[in-house]
Coordinates of C-alpha atoms in Angstrom, one line a residue:
X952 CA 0.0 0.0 0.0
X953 CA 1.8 3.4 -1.0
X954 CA 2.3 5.8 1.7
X955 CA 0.8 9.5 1.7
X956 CA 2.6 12.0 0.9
X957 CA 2.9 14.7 3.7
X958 CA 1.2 18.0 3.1
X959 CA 3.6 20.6 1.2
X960 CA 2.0 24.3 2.5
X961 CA 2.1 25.7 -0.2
X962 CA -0.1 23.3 -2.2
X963 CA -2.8 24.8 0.4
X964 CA -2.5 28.4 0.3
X965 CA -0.2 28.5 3.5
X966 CA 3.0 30.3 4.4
X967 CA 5.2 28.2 6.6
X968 CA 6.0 32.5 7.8
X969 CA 2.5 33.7 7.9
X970 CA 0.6 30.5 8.5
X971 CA -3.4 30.6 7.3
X972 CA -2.5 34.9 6.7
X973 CA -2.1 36.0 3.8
X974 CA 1.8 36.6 3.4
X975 CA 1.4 40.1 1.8
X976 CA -1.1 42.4 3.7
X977 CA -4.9 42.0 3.3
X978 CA -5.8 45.0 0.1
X979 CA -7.5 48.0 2.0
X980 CA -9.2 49.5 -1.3
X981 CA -10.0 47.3 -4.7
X982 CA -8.5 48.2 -7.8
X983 CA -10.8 48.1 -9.9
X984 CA -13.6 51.5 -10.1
X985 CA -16.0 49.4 -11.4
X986 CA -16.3 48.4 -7.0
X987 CA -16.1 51.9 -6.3
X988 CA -19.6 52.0 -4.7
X989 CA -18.7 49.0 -2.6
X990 CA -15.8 50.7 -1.4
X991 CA -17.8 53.7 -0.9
X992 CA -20.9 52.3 1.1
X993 CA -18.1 50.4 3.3
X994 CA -16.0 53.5 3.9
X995 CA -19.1 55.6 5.8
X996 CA -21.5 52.2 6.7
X997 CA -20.7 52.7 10.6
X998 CA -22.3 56.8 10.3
X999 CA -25.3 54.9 7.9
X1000 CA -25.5 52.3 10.6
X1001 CA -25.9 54.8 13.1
X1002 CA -28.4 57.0 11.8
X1003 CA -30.3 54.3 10.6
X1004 CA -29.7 54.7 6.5
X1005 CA -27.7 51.5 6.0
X1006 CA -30.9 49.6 4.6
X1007 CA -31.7 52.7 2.0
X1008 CA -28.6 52.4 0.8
X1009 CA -28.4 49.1 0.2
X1010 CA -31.1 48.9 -1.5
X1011 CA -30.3 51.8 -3.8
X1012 CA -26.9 49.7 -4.9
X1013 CA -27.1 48.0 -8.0
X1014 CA -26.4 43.9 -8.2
X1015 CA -22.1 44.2 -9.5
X1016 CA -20.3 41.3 -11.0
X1017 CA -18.1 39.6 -8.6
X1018 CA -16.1 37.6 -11.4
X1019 CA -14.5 41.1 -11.9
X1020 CA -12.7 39.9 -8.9
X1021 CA -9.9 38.3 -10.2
X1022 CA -6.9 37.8 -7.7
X1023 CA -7.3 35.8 -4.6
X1024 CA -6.6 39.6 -2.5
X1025 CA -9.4 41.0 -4.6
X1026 CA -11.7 38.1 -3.7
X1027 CA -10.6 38.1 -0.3
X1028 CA -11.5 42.3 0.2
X1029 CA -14.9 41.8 -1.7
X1030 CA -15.4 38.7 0.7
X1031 CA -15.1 41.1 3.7
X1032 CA -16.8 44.3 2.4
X1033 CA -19.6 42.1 1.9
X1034 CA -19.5 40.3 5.0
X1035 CA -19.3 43.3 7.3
X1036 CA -22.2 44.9 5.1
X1037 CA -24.8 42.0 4.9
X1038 CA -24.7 42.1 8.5
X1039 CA -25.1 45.3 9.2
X1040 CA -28.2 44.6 7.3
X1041 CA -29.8 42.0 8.6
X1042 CA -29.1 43.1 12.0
X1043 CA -29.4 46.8 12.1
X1044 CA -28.8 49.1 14.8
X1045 CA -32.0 49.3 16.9
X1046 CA -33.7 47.6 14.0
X1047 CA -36.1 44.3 13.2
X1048 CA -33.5 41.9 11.9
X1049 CA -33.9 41.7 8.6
X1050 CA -34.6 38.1 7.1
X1051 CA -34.1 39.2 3.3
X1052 CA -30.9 40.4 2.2
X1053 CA -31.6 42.6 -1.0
X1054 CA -29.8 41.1 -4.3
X1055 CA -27.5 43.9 -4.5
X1056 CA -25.6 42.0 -1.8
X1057 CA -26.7 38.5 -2.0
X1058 CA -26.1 38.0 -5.2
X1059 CA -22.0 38.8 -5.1
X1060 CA -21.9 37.8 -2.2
X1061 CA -22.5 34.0 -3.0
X1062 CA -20.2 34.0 -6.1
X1063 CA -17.4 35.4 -4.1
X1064 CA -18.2 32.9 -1.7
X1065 CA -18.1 30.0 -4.5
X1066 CA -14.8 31.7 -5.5
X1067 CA -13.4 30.9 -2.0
X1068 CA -14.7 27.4 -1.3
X1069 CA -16.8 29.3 1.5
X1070 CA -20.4 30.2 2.7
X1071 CA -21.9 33.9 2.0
X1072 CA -21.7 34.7 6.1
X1073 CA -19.2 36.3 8.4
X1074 CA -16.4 34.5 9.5
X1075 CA -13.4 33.8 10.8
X1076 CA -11.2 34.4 7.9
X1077 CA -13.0 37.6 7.0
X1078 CA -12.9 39.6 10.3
X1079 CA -9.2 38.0 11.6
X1080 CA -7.1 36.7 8.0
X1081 CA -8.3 39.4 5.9
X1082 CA -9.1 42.1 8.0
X1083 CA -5.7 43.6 9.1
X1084 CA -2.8 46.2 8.2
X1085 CA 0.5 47.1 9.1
X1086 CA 1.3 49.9 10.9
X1087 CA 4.8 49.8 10.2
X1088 CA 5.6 48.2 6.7
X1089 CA 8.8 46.6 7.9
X1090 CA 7.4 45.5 11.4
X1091 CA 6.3 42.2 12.5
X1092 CA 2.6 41.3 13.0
X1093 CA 2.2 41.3 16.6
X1094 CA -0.4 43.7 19.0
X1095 CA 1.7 46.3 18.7
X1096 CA 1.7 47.2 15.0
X1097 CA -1.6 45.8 13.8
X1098 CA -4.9 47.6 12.4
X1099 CA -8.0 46.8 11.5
X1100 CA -9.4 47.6 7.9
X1101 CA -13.1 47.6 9.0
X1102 CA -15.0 46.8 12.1
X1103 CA -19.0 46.6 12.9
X1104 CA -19.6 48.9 15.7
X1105 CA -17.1 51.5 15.0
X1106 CA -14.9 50.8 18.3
X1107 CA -11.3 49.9 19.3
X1108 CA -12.5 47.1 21.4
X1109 CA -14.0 45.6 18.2
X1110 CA -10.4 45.9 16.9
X1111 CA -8.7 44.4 19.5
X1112 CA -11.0 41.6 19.8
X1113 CA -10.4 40.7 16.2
X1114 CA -6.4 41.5 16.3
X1115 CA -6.0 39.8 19.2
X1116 CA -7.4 36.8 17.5
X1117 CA -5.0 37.5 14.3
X1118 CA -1.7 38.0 16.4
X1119 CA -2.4 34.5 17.4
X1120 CA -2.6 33.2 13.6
X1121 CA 0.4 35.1 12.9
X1122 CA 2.4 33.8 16.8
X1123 CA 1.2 30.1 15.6
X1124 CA 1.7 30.2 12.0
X1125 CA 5.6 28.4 12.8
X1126 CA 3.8 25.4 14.1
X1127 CA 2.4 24.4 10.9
X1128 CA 5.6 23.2 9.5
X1129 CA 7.0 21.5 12.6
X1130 CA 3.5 19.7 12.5
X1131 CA 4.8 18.3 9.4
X1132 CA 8.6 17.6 10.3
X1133 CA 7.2 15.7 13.7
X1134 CA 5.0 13.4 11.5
X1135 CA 7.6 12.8 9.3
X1136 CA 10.2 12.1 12.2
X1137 CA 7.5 9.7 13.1
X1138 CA 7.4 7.6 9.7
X1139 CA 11.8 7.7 10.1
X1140 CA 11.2 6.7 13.8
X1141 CA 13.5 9.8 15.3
X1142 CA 12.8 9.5 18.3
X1143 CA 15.2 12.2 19.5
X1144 CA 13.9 14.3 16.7
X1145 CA 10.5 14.0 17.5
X1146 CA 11.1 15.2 20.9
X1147 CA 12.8 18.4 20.4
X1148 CA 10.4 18.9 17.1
X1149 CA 7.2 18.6 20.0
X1150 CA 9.2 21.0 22.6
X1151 CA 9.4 23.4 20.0
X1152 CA 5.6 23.4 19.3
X1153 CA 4.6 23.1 22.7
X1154 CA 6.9 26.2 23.2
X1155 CA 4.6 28.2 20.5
X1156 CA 1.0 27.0 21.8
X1157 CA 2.3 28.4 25.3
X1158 CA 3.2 31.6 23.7
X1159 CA -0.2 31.7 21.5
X1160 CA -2.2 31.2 25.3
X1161 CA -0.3 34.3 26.7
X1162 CA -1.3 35.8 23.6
X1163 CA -5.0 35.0 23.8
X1164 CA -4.6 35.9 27.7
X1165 CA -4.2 39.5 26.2
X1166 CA -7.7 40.0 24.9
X1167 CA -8.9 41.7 28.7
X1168 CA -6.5 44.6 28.2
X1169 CA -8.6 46.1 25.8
X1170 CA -11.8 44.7 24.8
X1171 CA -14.1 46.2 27.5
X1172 CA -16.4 42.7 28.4
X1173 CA -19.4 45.4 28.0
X1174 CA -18.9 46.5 24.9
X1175 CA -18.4 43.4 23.4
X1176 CA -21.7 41.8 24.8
X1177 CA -23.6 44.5 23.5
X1178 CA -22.3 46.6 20.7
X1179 CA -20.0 43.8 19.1
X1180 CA -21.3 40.6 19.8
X1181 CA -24.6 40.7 17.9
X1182 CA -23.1 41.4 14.8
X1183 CA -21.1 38.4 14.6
X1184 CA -24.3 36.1 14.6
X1185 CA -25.1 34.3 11.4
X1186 CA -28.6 33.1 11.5
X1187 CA -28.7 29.2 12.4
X1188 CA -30.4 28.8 15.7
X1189 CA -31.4 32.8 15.6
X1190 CA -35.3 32.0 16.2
X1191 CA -35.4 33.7 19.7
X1192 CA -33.2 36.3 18.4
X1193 CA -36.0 37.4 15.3
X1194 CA -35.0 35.0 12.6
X1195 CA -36.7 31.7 12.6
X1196 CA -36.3 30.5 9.4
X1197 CA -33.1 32.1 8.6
X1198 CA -32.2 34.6 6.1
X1199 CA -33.7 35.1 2.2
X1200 CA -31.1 35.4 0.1
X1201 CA -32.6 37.3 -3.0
X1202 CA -31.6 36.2 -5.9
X1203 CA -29.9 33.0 -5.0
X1204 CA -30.9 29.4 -4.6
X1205 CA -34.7 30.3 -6.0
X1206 CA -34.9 32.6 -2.7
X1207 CA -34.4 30.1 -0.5
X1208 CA -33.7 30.5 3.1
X1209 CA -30.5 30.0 4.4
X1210 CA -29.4 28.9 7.5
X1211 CA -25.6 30.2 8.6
X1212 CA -23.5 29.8 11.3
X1213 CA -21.8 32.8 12.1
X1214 CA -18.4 34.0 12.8
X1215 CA -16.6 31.7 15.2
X1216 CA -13.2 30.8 16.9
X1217 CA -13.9 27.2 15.9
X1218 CA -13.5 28.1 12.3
X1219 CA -9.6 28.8 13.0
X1220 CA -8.0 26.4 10.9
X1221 CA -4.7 27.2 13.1
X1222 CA -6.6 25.2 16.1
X1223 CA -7.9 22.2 14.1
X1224 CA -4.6 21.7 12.8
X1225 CA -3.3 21.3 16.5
X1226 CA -6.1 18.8 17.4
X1227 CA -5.7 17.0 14.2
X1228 CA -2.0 16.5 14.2
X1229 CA -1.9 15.5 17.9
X1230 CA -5.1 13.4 17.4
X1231 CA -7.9 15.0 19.3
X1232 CA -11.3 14.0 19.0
X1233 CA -14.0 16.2 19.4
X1234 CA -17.8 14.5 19.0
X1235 CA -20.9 15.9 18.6
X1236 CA -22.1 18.0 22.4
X1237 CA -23.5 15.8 25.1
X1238 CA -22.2 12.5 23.1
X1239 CA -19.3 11.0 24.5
X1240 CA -18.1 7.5 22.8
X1241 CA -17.9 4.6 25.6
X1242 CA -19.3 6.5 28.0
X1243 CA -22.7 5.9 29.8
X1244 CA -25.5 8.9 28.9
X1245 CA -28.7 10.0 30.3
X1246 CA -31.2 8.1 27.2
X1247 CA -30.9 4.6 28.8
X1248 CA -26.9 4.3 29.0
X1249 CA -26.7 4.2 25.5
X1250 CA -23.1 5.7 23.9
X1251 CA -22.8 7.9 20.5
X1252 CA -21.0 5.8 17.9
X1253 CA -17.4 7.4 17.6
X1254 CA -17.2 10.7 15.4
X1255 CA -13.2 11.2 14.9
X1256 CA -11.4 13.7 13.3
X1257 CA -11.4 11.3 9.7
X1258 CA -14.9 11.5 9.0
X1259 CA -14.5 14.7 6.5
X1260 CA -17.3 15.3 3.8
X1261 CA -16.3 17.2 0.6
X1262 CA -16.8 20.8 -0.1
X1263 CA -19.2 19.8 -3.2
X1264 CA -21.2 17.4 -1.0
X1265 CA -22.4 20.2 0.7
X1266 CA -22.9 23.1 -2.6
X1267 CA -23.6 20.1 -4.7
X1268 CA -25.9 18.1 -3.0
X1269 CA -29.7 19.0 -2.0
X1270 CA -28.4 21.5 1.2
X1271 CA -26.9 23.8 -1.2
X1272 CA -27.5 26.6 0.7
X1273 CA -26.1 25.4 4.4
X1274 CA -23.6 23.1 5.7
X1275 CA -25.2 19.9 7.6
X1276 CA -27.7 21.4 9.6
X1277 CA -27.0 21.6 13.4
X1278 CA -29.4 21.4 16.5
X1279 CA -29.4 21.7 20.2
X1280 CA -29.4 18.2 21.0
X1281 CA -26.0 17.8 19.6
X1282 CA -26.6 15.4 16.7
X1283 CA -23.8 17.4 14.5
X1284 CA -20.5 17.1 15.2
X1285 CA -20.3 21.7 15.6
X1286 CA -16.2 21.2 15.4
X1287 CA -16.3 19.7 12.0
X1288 CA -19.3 21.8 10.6
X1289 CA -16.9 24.8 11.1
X1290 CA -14.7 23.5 8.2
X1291 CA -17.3 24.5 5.7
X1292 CA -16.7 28.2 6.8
X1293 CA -12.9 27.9 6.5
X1294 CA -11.0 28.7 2.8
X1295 CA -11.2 25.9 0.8
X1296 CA -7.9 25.7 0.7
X1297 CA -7.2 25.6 4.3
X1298 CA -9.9 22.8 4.7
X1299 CA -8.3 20.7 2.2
X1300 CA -4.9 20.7 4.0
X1301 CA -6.8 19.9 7.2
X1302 CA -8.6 17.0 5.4
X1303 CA -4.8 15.6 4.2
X1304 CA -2.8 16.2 7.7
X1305 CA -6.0 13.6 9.0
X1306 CA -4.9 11.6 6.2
X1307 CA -1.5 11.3 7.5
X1308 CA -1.7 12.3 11.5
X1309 CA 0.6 9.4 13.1
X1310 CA 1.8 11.6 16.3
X1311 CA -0.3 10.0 18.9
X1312 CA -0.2 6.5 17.6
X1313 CA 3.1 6.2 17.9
X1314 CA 3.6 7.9 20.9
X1315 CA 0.6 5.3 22.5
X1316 CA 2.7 2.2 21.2
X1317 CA 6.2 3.2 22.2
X1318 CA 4.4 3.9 26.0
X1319 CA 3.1 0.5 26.3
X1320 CA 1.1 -1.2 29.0
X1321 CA 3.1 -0.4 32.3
X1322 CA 5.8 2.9 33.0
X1323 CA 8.3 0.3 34.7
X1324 CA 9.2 -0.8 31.0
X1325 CA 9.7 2.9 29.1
X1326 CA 13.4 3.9 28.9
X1327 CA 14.5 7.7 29.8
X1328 CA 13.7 8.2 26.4
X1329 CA 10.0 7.4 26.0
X1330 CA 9.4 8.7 29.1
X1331 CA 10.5 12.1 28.1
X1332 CA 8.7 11.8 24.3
X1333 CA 5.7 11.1 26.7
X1334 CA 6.4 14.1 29.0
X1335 CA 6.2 16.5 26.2
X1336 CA 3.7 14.8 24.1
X1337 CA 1.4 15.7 27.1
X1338 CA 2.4 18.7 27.3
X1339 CA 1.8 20.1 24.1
X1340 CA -1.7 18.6 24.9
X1341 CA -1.9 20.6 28.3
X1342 CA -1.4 23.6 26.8
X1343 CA -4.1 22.7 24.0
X1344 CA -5.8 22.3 26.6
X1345 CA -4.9 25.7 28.4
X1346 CA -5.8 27.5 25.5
X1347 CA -8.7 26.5 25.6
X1348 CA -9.5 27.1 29.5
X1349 CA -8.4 31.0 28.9
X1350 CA -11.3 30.8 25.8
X1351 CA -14.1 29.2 28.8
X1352 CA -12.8 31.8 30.9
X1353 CA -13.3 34.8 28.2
X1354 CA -16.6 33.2 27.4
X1355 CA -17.8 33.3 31.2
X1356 CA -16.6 37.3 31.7
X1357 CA -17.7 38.1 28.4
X1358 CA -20.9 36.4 27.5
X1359 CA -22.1 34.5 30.3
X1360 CA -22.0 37.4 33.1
X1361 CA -23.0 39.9 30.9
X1362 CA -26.0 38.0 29.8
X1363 CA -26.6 37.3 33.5
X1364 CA -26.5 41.1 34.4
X1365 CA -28.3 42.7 31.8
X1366 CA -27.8 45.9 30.5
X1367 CA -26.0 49.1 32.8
X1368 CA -28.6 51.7 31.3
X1369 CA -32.3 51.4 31.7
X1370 CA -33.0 50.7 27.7
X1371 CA -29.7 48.4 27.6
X1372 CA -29.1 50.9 24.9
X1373 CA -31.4 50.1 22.6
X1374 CA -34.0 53.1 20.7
X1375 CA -36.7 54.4 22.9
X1376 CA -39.6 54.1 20.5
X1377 CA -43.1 56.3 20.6
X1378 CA -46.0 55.8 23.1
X1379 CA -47.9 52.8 21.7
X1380 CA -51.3 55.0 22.2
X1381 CA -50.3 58.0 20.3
X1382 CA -47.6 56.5 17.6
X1383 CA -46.4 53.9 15.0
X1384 CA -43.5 53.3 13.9
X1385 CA -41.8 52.4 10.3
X1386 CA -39.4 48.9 11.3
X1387 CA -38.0 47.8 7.8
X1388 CA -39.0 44.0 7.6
X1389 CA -35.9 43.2 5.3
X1390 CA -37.3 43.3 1.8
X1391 CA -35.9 46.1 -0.4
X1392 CA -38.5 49.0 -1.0
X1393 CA -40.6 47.5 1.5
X1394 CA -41.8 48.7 5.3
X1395 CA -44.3 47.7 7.4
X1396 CA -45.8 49.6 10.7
X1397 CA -46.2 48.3 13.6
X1398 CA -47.1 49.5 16.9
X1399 CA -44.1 50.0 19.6
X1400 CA -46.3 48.0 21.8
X1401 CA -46.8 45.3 19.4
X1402 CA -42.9 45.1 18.7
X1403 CA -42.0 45.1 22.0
X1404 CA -44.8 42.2 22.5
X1405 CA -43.6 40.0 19.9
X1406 CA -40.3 40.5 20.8
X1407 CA -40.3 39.1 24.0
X1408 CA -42.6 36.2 23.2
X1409 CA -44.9 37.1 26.2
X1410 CA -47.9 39.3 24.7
X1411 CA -47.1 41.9 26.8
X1412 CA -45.6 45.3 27.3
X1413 CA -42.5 46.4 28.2
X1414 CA -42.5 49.8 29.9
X1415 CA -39.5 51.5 32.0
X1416 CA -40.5 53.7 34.5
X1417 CA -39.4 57.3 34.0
X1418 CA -35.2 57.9 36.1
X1419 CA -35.9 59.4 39.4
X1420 CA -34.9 63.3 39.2
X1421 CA -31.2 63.9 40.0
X1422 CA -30.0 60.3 37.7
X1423 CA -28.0 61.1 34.7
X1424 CA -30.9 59.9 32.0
X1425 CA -34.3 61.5 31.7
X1426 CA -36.9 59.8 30.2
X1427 CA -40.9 61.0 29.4
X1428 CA -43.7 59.1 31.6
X1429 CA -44.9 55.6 29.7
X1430 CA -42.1 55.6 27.2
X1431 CA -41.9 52.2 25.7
X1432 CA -38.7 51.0 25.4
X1433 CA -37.5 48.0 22.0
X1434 CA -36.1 45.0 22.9
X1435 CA -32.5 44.3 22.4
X1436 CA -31.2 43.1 19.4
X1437 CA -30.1 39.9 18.3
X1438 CA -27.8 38.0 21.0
X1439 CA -28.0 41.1 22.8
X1440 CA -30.3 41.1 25.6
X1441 CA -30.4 39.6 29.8
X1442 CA -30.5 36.4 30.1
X1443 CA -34.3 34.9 31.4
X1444 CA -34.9 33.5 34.4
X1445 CA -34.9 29.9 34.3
X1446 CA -32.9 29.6 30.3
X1447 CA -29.6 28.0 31.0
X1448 CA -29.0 28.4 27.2
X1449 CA -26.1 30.8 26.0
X1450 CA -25.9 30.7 22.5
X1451 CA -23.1 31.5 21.0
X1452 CA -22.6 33.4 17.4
X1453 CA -22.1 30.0 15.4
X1454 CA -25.6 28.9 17.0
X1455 CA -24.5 26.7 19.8
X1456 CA -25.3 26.0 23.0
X1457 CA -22.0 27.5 24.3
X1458 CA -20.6 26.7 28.0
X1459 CA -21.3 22.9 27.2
X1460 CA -19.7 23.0 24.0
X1461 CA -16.6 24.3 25.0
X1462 CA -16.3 22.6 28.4
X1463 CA -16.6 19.2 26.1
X1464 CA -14.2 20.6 23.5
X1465 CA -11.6 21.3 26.9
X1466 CA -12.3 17.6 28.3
X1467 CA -11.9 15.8 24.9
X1468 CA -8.7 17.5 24.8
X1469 CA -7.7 16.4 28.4
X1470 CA -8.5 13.2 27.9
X1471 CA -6.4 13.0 24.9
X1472 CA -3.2 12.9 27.4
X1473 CA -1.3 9.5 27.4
X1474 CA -0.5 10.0 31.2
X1475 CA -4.1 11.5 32.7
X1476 CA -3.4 15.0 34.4
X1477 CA -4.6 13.4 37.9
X1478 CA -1.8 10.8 37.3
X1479 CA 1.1 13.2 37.2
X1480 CA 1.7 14.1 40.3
X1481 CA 2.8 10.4 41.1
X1482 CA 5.3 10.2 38.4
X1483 CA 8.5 10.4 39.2
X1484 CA 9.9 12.5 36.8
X1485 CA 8.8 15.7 35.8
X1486 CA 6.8 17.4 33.0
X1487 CA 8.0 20.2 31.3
X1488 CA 5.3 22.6 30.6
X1489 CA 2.7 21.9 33.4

């Protein structure tokens, strides 16, 4: 049986420098005038956003011809102009989400999507590989000379969320190619080289964690919940947040609706790589192979990391318009779904390093049954095998523990303003109100009342009492206040749920995705402190 060959970078789009970045900066402007309208609309859409004029002018823009994109940077820049407008859109600022996106977006917006293997929806590779700039031509990219090219709310802690998130790609991007060399030293059975190979990596996942560990210096926990956060949504699991069946793509697919995840840290292609090559296997939430669960002690069959459908399975096949569809009782594997928002490119390397991923096997064989038997050798190739998966592992602990300050306790809290921030709208007695329903050239009206009713699900009105004289908000008697939008809003009473922007039921999805990855250890963390010898990196 002929062996695999090993993944060459470069076959996938990947810098063994630069990693899943681009190696030459991300374009800030496209070349071409015929875009100039695009570029236009994308330069002022944070002032349209705010006074409420992004929809008008949407709609006013004609349907362009993305073909005109002709060079991967060109694609890449369209990819996020469209991106950051289409959900502005459908998510507005003190707006009705919007559950048609007109054709003068849509449209593009799928074929520039088909250029890049990808789905027409925000993600990772817009907002963190394509959405930077060098301060400093000749300067590295780290925190201190990155830039943003566009954000969704307009602030610095928007940037720093998503640069935070790209120094990491660019800190991890070395790892790639050692990923390689270690499962080549594998197949030669380098023992020695395969040990300094994993020190080396292990040395980089610790720095990408301090990294990471950076993201409370400036990304204030309350912006993010509530100016950011509901941006990043895509519109797969959104019915409590307005859009039930998804979004309308005009023009596209018949009009049919599509269901998206959104933007997501699972989508990093950096952090499937790591999991892949050191063989950790992630399954679908609440499933666990060989363990007992709650339906009658029955177990999930196993869901590793070599089960991998095709890109044209999914724009081919009768789900055209979605990935495999997810719900909440975990019957989709989320982890593996994400792949479908990566480049195609970048999923196609990660579909060949599963091909070839021997790192753990071999390390499981040469430990044997008992630790009595190992030489000084094994033991040490052991010692540092676990600890590259500890500080997988610690990586993601810092991301439970970003989730909990930044999601989970703000959820918990509500809003720090009486309206959370959201539009005080007219006395339902006395006023309507236009709310654009989403389809160009087309309002509805609706009462305040009404919205505010059918927003919460409950029939009734929301009112907020007038601020007590001396507080630093005034407010007229019986104002009736919208409800938040999107994923913004206080968590009920009684929901445990959290969803994240990819549609998941968060906090258990990433405490599994931590576990999985603890498990993966050949010497279990509760074992260690019985060894002998020490481990380097704990």
């Amino acid at each position: 049986m002929a062996i695999t060959a090993l993944p060459v970078l470069a076959d996938y789009d990947i810098s063994p420098v630069t990693g899943f970045l681009p190696t030459e900066e991300p374009l800030q402007i496209l070349p071409d005038p015929y875009f100039t309208l695009w570029e236009e609309t994308f330069k002022c859409f944070n002032g349209l956003l705010l006074a409420s004029r992004l929809r008008q002018r949407v709609q006013e823009l004609p349907v362009l011809d993305a073909t005109r994109l002709k060079t991967k940077a060109e694609q890449r820049r369209g990819y996020l102009i469209l991106c950051m407008l289409s959900h502005a859109y459908v998510w507005g600022k003190h707006e009705v989400a919007a559950e048609v996106l007109p054709a003068s977006l849509a449209v593009p917006w799928q074929k520039v999507a088909d250029m890049l293997e990808m789905q027409p929806v925000l993600t990772h590779a817009a907002v963190v590989l394509w959405n930077w700039r060098l301060l400093y031509k000749d300067g590295s990219r780290d925190l201190n000379n990155l830039d943003t090219l566009g954000t969704l709310s307009g602030s610095s802690d928007e940037s720093w969320f998503y640069l935070v998130t790209t120094a990491i790609e660019a800190t991890g991007a070395p790892v790639l190619s050692k990923l390689v060399s270690a499962i080549q030293l594998v197949r030669d059975e380098n023992v020695t080289g395969l040990i300094q190979e994993l020190e080396s990596i292990r040395d980089i996942i610790e720095e990408m964690v301090a990294v990471l560990r950076r993201m409370f210096e400036r990304c204030d926990p309350y912006v993010f919940y509530w100016k950011v956060r509901p941006y990043l949504a895509g519109w797969e699991n959104m019915a409590e947040a307005g859009l039930l069946n998804g979004v309308r793509y005009e023009g596209v697919d018949n009009g049919e609706y599509k269901k998206l995840a959104g933007g997501s840290a699972a989508q990093s292609s950096l952090i499937h790589a790591l999991d892949v090559a050191f063989g950790v296997e992630h399954h679908s939430t609440g499933f666990r192979p060989n363990k007992p669960q709650a339906n009658g002690g029955q177990t999930h069959p196993t869901n590793d990391n070599k089960t991998n459908n095709s890109y044209n399975d999914v724009v081919n096949g009768a789900a055209k318009s979605a990935p495999p569809e997810a719900s909440g009782s975990g019957s989709t594997n989320f982890i593996k779904k994400m792949r479908f928002y990566m480049p195609g490119p970048h999923r196609n390397f990660l579909t060949h390093l599963t091909e070839v991923a021997n790192i753990r096997p071999f390390v499981t064989s040469k430990a044997g049954a008992t630790a009595k038997d190992r030489s000084a050798e094994i033991e040490k190739l052991i010692s540092v095998y676990d600890a590259c998966i500890h500080q997988i592992k610690s990586f993601r602990d810092v991301h439970i523990q970003m989730v909990t300050l930044y999601i989970v306790m703000q959820a918990n809290r509500g809003p720090s303003i009486s309206h959370g921030g959201f539009a005080p709208q007219p006395q339902a007695h006395k006023d309507k109100t236009e709310v654009a329903n989403g389809h160009a050239g087309t309002v509805t009206t609706a009462s305040s009342a009404e919205k505010s009713a059918q927003a919460n699900g409950s029939g009734e009105v929301s009112t907020i009492k007038p601020a007590k004289k001396g507080s630093s908000i005034l407010y007229p008697q019986n104002v009736i206040f919208g409800a938040p939008y999107g994923l913004a809003k206080k968590q009920e009473e009684g929901n445990d749920v959290v969803r994240g922007t990819g549609g998941t039921d968060l906090i258990p999805f990433l405490r599994q995705s931590r576990d999985e990855t603890n498990e993966t250890k050949i010497v279990p963390t509760s074992a260690i402190s019985k060894r002998k010898h020490s481990f380097a990196g704990y």
